[in-house]
Coordinates of C-alpha atoms and ligand atoms in Angstrom, one line a residue:
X1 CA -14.5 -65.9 50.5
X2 CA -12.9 -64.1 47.4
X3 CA -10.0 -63.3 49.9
X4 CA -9.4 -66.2 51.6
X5 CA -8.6 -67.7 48.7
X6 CA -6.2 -65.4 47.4
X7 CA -4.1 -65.7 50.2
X8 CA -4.7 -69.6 49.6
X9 CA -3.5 -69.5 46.1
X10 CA -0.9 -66.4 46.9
X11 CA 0.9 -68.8 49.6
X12 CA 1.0 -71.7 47.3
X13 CA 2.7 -69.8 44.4
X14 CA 5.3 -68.2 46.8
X15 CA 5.9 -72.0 47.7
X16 CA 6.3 -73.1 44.5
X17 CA 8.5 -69.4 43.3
X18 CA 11.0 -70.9 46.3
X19 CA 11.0 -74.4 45.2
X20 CA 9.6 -75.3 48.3
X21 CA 5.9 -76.5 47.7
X22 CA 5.6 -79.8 49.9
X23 CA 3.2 -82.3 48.5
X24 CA 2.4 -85.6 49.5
X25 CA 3.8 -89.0 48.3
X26 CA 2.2 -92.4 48.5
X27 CA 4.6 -95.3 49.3
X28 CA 7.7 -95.8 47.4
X29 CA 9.4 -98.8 45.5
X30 CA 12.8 -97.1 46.4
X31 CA 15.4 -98.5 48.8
X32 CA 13.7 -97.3 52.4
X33 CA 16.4 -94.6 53.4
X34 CA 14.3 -92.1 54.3
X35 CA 11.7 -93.7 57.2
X36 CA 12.2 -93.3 61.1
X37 CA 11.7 -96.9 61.2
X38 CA 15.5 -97.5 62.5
X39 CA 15.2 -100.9 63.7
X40 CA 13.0 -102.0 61.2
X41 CA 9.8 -102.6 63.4
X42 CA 7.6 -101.2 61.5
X43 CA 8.0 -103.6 58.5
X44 CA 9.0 -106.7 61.3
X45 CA 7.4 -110.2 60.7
X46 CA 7.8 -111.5 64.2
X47 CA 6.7 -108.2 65.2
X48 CA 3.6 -108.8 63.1
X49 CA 3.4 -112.4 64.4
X50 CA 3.7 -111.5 67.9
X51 CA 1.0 -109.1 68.1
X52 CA -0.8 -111.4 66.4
X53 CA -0.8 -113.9 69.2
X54 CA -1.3 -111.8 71.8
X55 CA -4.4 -110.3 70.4
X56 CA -5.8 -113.8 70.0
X57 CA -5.5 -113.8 73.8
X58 CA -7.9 -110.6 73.9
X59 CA -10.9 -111.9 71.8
X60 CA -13.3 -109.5 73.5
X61 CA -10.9 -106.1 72.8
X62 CA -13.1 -103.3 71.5
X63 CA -12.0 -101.5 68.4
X64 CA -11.9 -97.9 69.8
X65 CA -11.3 -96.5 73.1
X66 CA -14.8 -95.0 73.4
X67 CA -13.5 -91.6 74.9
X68 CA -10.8 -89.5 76.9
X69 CA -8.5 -91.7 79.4
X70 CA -10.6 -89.4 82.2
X71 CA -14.0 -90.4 80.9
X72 CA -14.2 -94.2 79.4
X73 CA -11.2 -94.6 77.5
X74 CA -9.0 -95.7 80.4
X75 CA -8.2 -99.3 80.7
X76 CA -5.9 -101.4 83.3
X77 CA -4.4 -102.7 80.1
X78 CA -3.0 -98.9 79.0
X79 CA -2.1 -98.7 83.0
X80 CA 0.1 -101.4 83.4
X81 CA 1.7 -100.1 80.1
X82 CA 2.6 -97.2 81.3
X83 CA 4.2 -98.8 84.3
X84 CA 6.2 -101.2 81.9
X85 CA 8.1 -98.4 79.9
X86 CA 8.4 -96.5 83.0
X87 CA 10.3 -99.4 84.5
X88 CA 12.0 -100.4 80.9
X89 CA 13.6 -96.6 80.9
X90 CA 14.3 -96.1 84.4
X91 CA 11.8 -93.3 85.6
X92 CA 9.0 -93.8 88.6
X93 CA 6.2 -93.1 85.8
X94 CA 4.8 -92.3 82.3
X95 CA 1.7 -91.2 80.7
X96 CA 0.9 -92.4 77.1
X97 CA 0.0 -89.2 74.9
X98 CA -1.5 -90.0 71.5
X99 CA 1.6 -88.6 69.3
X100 CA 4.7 -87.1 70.3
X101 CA 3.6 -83.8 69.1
X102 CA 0.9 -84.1 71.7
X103 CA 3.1 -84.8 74.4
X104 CA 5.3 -81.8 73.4
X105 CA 1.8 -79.5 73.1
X106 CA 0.5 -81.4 76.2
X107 CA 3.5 -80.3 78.8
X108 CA 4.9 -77.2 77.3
X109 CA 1.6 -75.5 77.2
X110 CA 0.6 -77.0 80.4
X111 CA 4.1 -77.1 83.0
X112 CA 4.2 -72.9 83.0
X113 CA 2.8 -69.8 84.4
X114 CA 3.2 -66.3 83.3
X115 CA 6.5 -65.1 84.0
X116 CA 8.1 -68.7 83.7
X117 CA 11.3 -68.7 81.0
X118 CA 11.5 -72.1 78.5
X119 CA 15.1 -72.1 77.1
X120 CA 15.1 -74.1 73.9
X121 CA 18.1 -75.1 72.0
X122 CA 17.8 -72.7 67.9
X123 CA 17.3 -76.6 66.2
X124 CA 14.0 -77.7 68.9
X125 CA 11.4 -80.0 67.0
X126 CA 8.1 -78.0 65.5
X127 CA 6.1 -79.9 68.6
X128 CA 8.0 -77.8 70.9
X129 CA 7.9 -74.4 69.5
X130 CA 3.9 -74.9 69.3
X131 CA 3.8 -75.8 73.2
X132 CA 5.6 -73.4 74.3
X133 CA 3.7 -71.1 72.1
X134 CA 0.7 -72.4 73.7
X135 CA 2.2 -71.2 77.4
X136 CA 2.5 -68.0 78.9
X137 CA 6.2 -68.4 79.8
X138 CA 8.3 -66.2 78.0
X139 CA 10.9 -68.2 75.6
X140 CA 14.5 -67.4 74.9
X141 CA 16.9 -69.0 72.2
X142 CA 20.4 -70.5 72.6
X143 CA 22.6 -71.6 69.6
X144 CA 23.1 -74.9 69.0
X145 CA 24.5 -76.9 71.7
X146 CA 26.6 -73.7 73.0
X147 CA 27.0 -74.0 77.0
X148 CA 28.0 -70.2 77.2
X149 CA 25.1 -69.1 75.0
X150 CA 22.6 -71.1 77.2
X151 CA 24.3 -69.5 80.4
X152 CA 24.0 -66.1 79.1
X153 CA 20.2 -67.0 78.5
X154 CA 20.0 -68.4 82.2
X155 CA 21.3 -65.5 84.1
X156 CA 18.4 -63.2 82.6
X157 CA 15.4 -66.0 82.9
X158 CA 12.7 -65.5 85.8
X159 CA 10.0 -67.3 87.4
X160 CA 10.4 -71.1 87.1
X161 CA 13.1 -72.2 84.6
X162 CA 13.2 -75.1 82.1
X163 CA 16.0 -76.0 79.6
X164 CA 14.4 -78.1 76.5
X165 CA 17.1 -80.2 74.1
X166 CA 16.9 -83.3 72.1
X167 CA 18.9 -86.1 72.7
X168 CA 19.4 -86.6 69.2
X169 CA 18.6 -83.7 66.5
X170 CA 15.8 -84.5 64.1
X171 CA 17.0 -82.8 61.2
X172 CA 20.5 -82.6 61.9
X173 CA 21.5 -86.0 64.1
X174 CA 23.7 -84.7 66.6
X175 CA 23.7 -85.0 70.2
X176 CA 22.8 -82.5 72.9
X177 CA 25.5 -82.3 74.9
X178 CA 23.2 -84.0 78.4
X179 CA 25.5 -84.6 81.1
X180 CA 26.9 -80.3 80.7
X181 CA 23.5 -79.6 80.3
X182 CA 22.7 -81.2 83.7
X183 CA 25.2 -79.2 85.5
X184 CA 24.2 -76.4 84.6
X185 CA 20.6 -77.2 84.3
X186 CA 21.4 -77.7 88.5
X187 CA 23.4 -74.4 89.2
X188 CA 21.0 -72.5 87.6
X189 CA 17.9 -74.5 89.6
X190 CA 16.4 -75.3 86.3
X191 CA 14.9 -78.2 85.5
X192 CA 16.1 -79.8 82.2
X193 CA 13.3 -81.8 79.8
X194 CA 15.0 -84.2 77.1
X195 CA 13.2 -85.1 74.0
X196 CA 14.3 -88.8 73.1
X197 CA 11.9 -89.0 69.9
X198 CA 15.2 -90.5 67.8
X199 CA 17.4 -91.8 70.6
X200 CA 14.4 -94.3 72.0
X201 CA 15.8 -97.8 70.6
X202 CA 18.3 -96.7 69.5
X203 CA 20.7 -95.5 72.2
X204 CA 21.6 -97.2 75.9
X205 CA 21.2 -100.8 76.7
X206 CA 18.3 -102.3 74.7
X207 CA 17.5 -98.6 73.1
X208 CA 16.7 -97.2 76.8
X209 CA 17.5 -93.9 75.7
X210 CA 20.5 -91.5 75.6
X211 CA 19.5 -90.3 78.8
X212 CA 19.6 -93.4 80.4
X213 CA 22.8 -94.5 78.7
X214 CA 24.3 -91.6 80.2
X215 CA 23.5 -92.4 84.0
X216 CA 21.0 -88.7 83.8
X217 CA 17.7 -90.6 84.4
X218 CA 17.4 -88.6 87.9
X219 CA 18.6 -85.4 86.7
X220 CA 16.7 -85.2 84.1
X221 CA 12.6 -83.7 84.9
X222 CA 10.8 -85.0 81.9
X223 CA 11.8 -87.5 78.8
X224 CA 9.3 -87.5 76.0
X225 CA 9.6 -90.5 74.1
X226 CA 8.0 -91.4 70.9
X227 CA 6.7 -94.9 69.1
X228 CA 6.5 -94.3 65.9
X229 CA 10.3 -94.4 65.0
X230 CA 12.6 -96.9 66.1
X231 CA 9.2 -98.8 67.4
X232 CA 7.9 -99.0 64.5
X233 CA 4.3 -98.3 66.0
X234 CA 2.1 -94.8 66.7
X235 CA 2.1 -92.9 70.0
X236 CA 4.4 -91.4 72.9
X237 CA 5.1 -90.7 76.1
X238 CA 6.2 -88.4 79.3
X239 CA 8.4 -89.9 81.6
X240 CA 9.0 -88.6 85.0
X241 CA 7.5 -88.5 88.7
X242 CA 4.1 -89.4 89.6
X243 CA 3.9 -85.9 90.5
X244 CA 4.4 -85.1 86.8
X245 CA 2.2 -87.9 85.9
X246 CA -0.9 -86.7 88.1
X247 CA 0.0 -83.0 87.0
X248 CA -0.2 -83.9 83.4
X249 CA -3.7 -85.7 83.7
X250 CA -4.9 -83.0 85.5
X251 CA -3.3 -79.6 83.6
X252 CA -2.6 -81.3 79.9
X253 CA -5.1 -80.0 77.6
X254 CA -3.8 -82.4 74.7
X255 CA -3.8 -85.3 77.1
X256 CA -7.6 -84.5 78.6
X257 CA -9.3 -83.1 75.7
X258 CA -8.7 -86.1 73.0
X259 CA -9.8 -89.3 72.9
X260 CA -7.5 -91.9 74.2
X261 CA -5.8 -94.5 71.6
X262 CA -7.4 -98.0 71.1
X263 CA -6.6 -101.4 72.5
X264 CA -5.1 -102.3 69.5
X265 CA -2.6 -98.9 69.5
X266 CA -1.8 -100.1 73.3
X267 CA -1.0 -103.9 72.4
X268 CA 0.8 -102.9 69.1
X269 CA 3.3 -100.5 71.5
X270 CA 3.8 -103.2 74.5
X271 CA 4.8 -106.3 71.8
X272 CA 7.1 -103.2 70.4
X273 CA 8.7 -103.1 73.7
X274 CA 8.8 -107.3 74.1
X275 CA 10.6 -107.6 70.7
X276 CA 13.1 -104.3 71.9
X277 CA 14.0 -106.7 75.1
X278 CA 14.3 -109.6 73.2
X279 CA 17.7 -109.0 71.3
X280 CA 20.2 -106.7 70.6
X281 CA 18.8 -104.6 67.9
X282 CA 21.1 -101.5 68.6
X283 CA 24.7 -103.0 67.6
X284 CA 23.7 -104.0 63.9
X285 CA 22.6 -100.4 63.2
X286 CA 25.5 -98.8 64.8
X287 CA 27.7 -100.9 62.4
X288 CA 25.4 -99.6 59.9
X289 CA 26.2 -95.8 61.0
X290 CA 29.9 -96.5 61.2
X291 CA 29.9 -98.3 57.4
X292 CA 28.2 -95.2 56.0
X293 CA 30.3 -92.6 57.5
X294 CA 33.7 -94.5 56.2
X295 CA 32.4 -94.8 52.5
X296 CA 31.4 -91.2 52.5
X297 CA 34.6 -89.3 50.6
X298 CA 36.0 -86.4 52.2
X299 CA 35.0 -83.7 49.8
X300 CA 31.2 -84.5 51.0
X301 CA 29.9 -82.1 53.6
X302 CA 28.7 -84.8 55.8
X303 CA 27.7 -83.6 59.2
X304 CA 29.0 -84.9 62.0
X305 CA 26.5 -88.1 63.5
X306 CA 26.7 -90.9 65.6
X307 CA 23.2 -91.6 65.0
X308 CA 20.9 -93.0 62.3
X309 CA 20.4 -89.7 61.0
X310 CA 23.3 -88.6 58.5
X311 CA 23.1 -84.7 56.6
X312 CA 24.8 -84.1 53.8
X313 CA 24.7 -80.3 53.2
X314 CA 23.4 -79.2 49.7
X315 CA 22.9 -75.4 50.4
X316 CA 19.7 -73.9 48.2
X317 CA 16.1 -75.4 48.0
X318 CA 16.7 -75.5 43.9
X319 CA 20.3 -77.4 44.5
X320 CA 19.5 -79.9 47.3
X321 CA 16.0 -81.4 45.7
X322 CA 17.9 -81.8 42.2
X323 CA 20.8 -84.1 44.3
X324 CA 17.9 -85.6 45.9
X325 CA 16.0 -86.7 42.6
X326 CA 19.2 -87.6 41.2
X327 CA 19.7 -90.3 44.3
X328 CA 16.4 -91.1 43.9
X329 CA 16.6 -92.0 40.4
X330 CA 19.7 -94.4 41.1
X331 CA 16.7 -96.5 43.2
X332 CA 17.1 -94.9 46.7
X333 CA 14.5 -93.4 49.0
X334 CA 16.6 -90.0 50.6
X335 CA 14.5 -86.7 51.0
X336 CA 15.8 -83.0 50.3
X337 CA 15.2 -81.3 53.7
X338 CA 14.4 -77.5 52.3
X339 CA 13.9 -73.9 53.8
X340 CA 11.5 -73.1 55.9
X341 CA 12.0 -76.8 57.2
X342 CA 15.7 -75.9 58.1
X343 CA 17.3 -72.3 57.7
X344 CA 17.9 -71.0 54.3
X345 CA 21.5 -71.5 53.3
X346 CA 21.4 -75.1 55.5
X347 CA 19.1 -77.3 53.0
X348 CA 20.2 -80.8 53.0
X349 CA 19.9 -84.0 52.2
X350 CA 18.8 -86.5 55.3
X351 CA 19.6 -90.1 55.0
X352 CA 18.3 -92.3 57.2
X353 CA 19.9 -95.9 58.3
X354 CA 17.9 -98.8 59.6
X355 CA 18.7 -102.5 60.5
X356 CA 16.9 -103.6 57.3
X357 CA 19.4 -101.8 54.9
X358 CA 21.9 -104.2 54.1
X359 CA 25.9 -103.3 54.0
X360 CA 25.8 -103.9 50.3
X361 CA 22.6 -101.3 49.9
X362 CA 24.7 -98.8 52.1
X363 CA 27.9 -99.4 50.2
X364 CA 25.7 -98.5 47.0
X365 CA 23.8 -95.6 48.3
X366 CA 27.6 -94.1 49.2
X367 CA 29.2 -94.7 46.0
X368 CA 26.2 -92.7 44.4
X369 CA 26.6 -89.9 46.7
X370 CA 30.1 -89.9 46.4
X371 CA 29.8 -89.2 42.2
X372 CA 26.3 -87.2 42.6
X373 CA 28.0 -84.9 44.4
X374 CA 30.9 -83.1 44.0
Ligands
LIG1 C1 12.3 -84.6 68.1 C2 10.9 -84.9 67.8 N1 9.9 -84.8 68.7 C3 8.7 -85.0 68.5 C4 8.2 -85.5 67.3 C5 6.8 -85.8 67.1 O1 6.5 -87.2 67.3 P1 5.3 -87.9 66.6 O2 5.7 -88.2 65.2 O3 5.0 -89.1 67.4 O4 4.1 -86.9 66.7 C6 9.1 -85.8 66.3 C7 8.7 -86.3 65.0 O5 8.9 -85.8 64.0 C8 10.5 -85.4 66.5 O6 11.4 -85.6 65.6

């Protein structure tokens, strides 16, 4: 026991020696510019009173699932869901996974055989890395959204081939660059998975997705998409073929081995996608996006975003958490992004926009960046 925690209280210090000790923070009074909740679902009245409603419809719901979807937690209620947001986003199917880090464990782990390659993109999501880790395939690495390093990884893969990008960057908000990617996802006889976790909602028509947007809904073999951002609920998807669909339920060990999400998880996710239809949530934020970037000054090394995730680069763990405090204590909720999180020399400060930030609150946030740092 004596080592175990050594290396406990050895790991922690070397955290804290590198400034980058993560600890957990309840809820915060500050301006919200730090959540994924983009459209400002997750804090939405009519949201609330919607789901409200419709539950009243269901007096008999249970509270939990009671097991896996392939023993008793299946339901024609989580069944016709799926078929909903597989028509909403344009694919033949999708299979609800319990988080979108399941649904990245649940098919990476599961869609390859020994002497398969996964390409990833260097700036892949976490969820990713630990599926593919989970596979037998063998994994290489192309640089950030370069064409000719992903080519140079495609003429030396074997076996069956898959590209993996996101639509939108988690940490750094860019795009992948889809409809190249598809070209040469098809020369190469690859098939190309997009991972939509920050573009559902908030790209294409209604938030349909990037993918969609950009007319790649058949060229593209599997979209994960995610709830608990733009949302504002809990939960994910695959979309793709029944094929994929039946594979998944049959070869997905985070899909079989869990037990499924409740009613109430189900119900909270389909009024999600009724208020998404309802209006157009997607314009307000992009003139959101557009206010920030213009009040930025020049000097700032603001990365370059179309999305709802803006980087300011603050290079050093030490450097970028003192900018962050500082925007904190002027009443604003941003987060330092630190090595390991992102690569040492790349630490940063990640802003987040959302429909509930007023133009006034945005104008405010830019004027403190703009004299916090120089
Ligand atoms: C790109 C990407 N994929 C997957 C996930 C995981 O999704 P979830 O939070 O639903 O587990 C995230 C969330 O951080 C993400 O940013």
């Amino acid at each position: 026991m004596k080592s175990i925690h050594k290396f406990m209280s050895d790991s922690l210090a070397l955290r804290k020696e590198n400034n980058s000790l993560r600890t957990l923070k309840a809820e915060s009074s500050l301006l919200d510019f730090c959540s994924n909740d983009y459209l400002g679902f997750a804090r939405s009245n009519n949201l609330k009173l919607l789901f409200e409603s419709e539950l009243k419809k269901h007096p008999n719901y249970n509270m939990g699932s009671g097991g896996s979807r392939l023993l008793a937690g299946n339901s024609t209620f989580a069944e016709e869901l799926e078929q909903e947001i597989a028509n909403f986003h344009h694919s033949e199917a999708a299979l609800l996974f319990n988080s979108g880090y399941d649904a990245n464990i649940g098919i990476f782990s599961s869609i390859t055989q020994r002497g398969d390659t996964i390409i990833t993109d260097e700036y892949i999501h976490a969820s990713i890395i630990d599926g593919v880790r989970l596979s037998h395939a063998t994994r290489y690495v192309f640089k950030h959204n370069d064409l000719e390093s992903l080519e140079q990884k495609l003429k030396v893969s074997k076996g069956k081939i898959f590209i993996v990008v996101e639509s939108i960057y988690s940490m750094d908000g860019d795009q992948a660059p889809l409809i190249d990617l598809s070209h040469l996802a098809k020369q190469y006889d690859a098939a190309l998975i997009v991972d939509e976790a920050h573009a559902t909602g908030v790209f294409g028509e209604l938030g349909r997705g990037l993918v969609y947007d950009l007319g790649l809904c058949d060229q593209v073999f599997a979209r994960i998409i995610t709830f608990g951002k733009a949302l504002g609920t809990h939960g994910a998807a695959i979309l793709g073929t029944e094929q994929l669909r039946s594979f998944l339920i049959n070869f997905s060990r985070s899909f079989i081995y869990t037990t499924a999400a409740s009613f109430l998880s189900h119900l909270a996710i389909k009024c999600a996608y009724q208020q998404l239809k309802n209006s157009d949530y997607q314009s307000p934020l992009k003139e959101r996006i557009k206010c920030f970037r213009e009040s930025i000054s020049a000097d700032i090394n603001l990365l370059n975003s179309q999305s709802a995730i803006q980087i300011i680069l603050i290079p050093g763990n030490k450097e970028a958490r003192e900018a962050a405090l500082n925007i904190q204590n002027a009443g604003f909720d941003v987060r330092a992004i630190l090595s390991p999180t992102v690569a040492q020399g790349t630490e940063r400060i990640r802003i987040c926009l959302h429909n509930h930030n007023s133009i006034a609150d945005i104008q405010r946030l830019s004027h403190n960046l703009n004299d916090i740092i120089k």
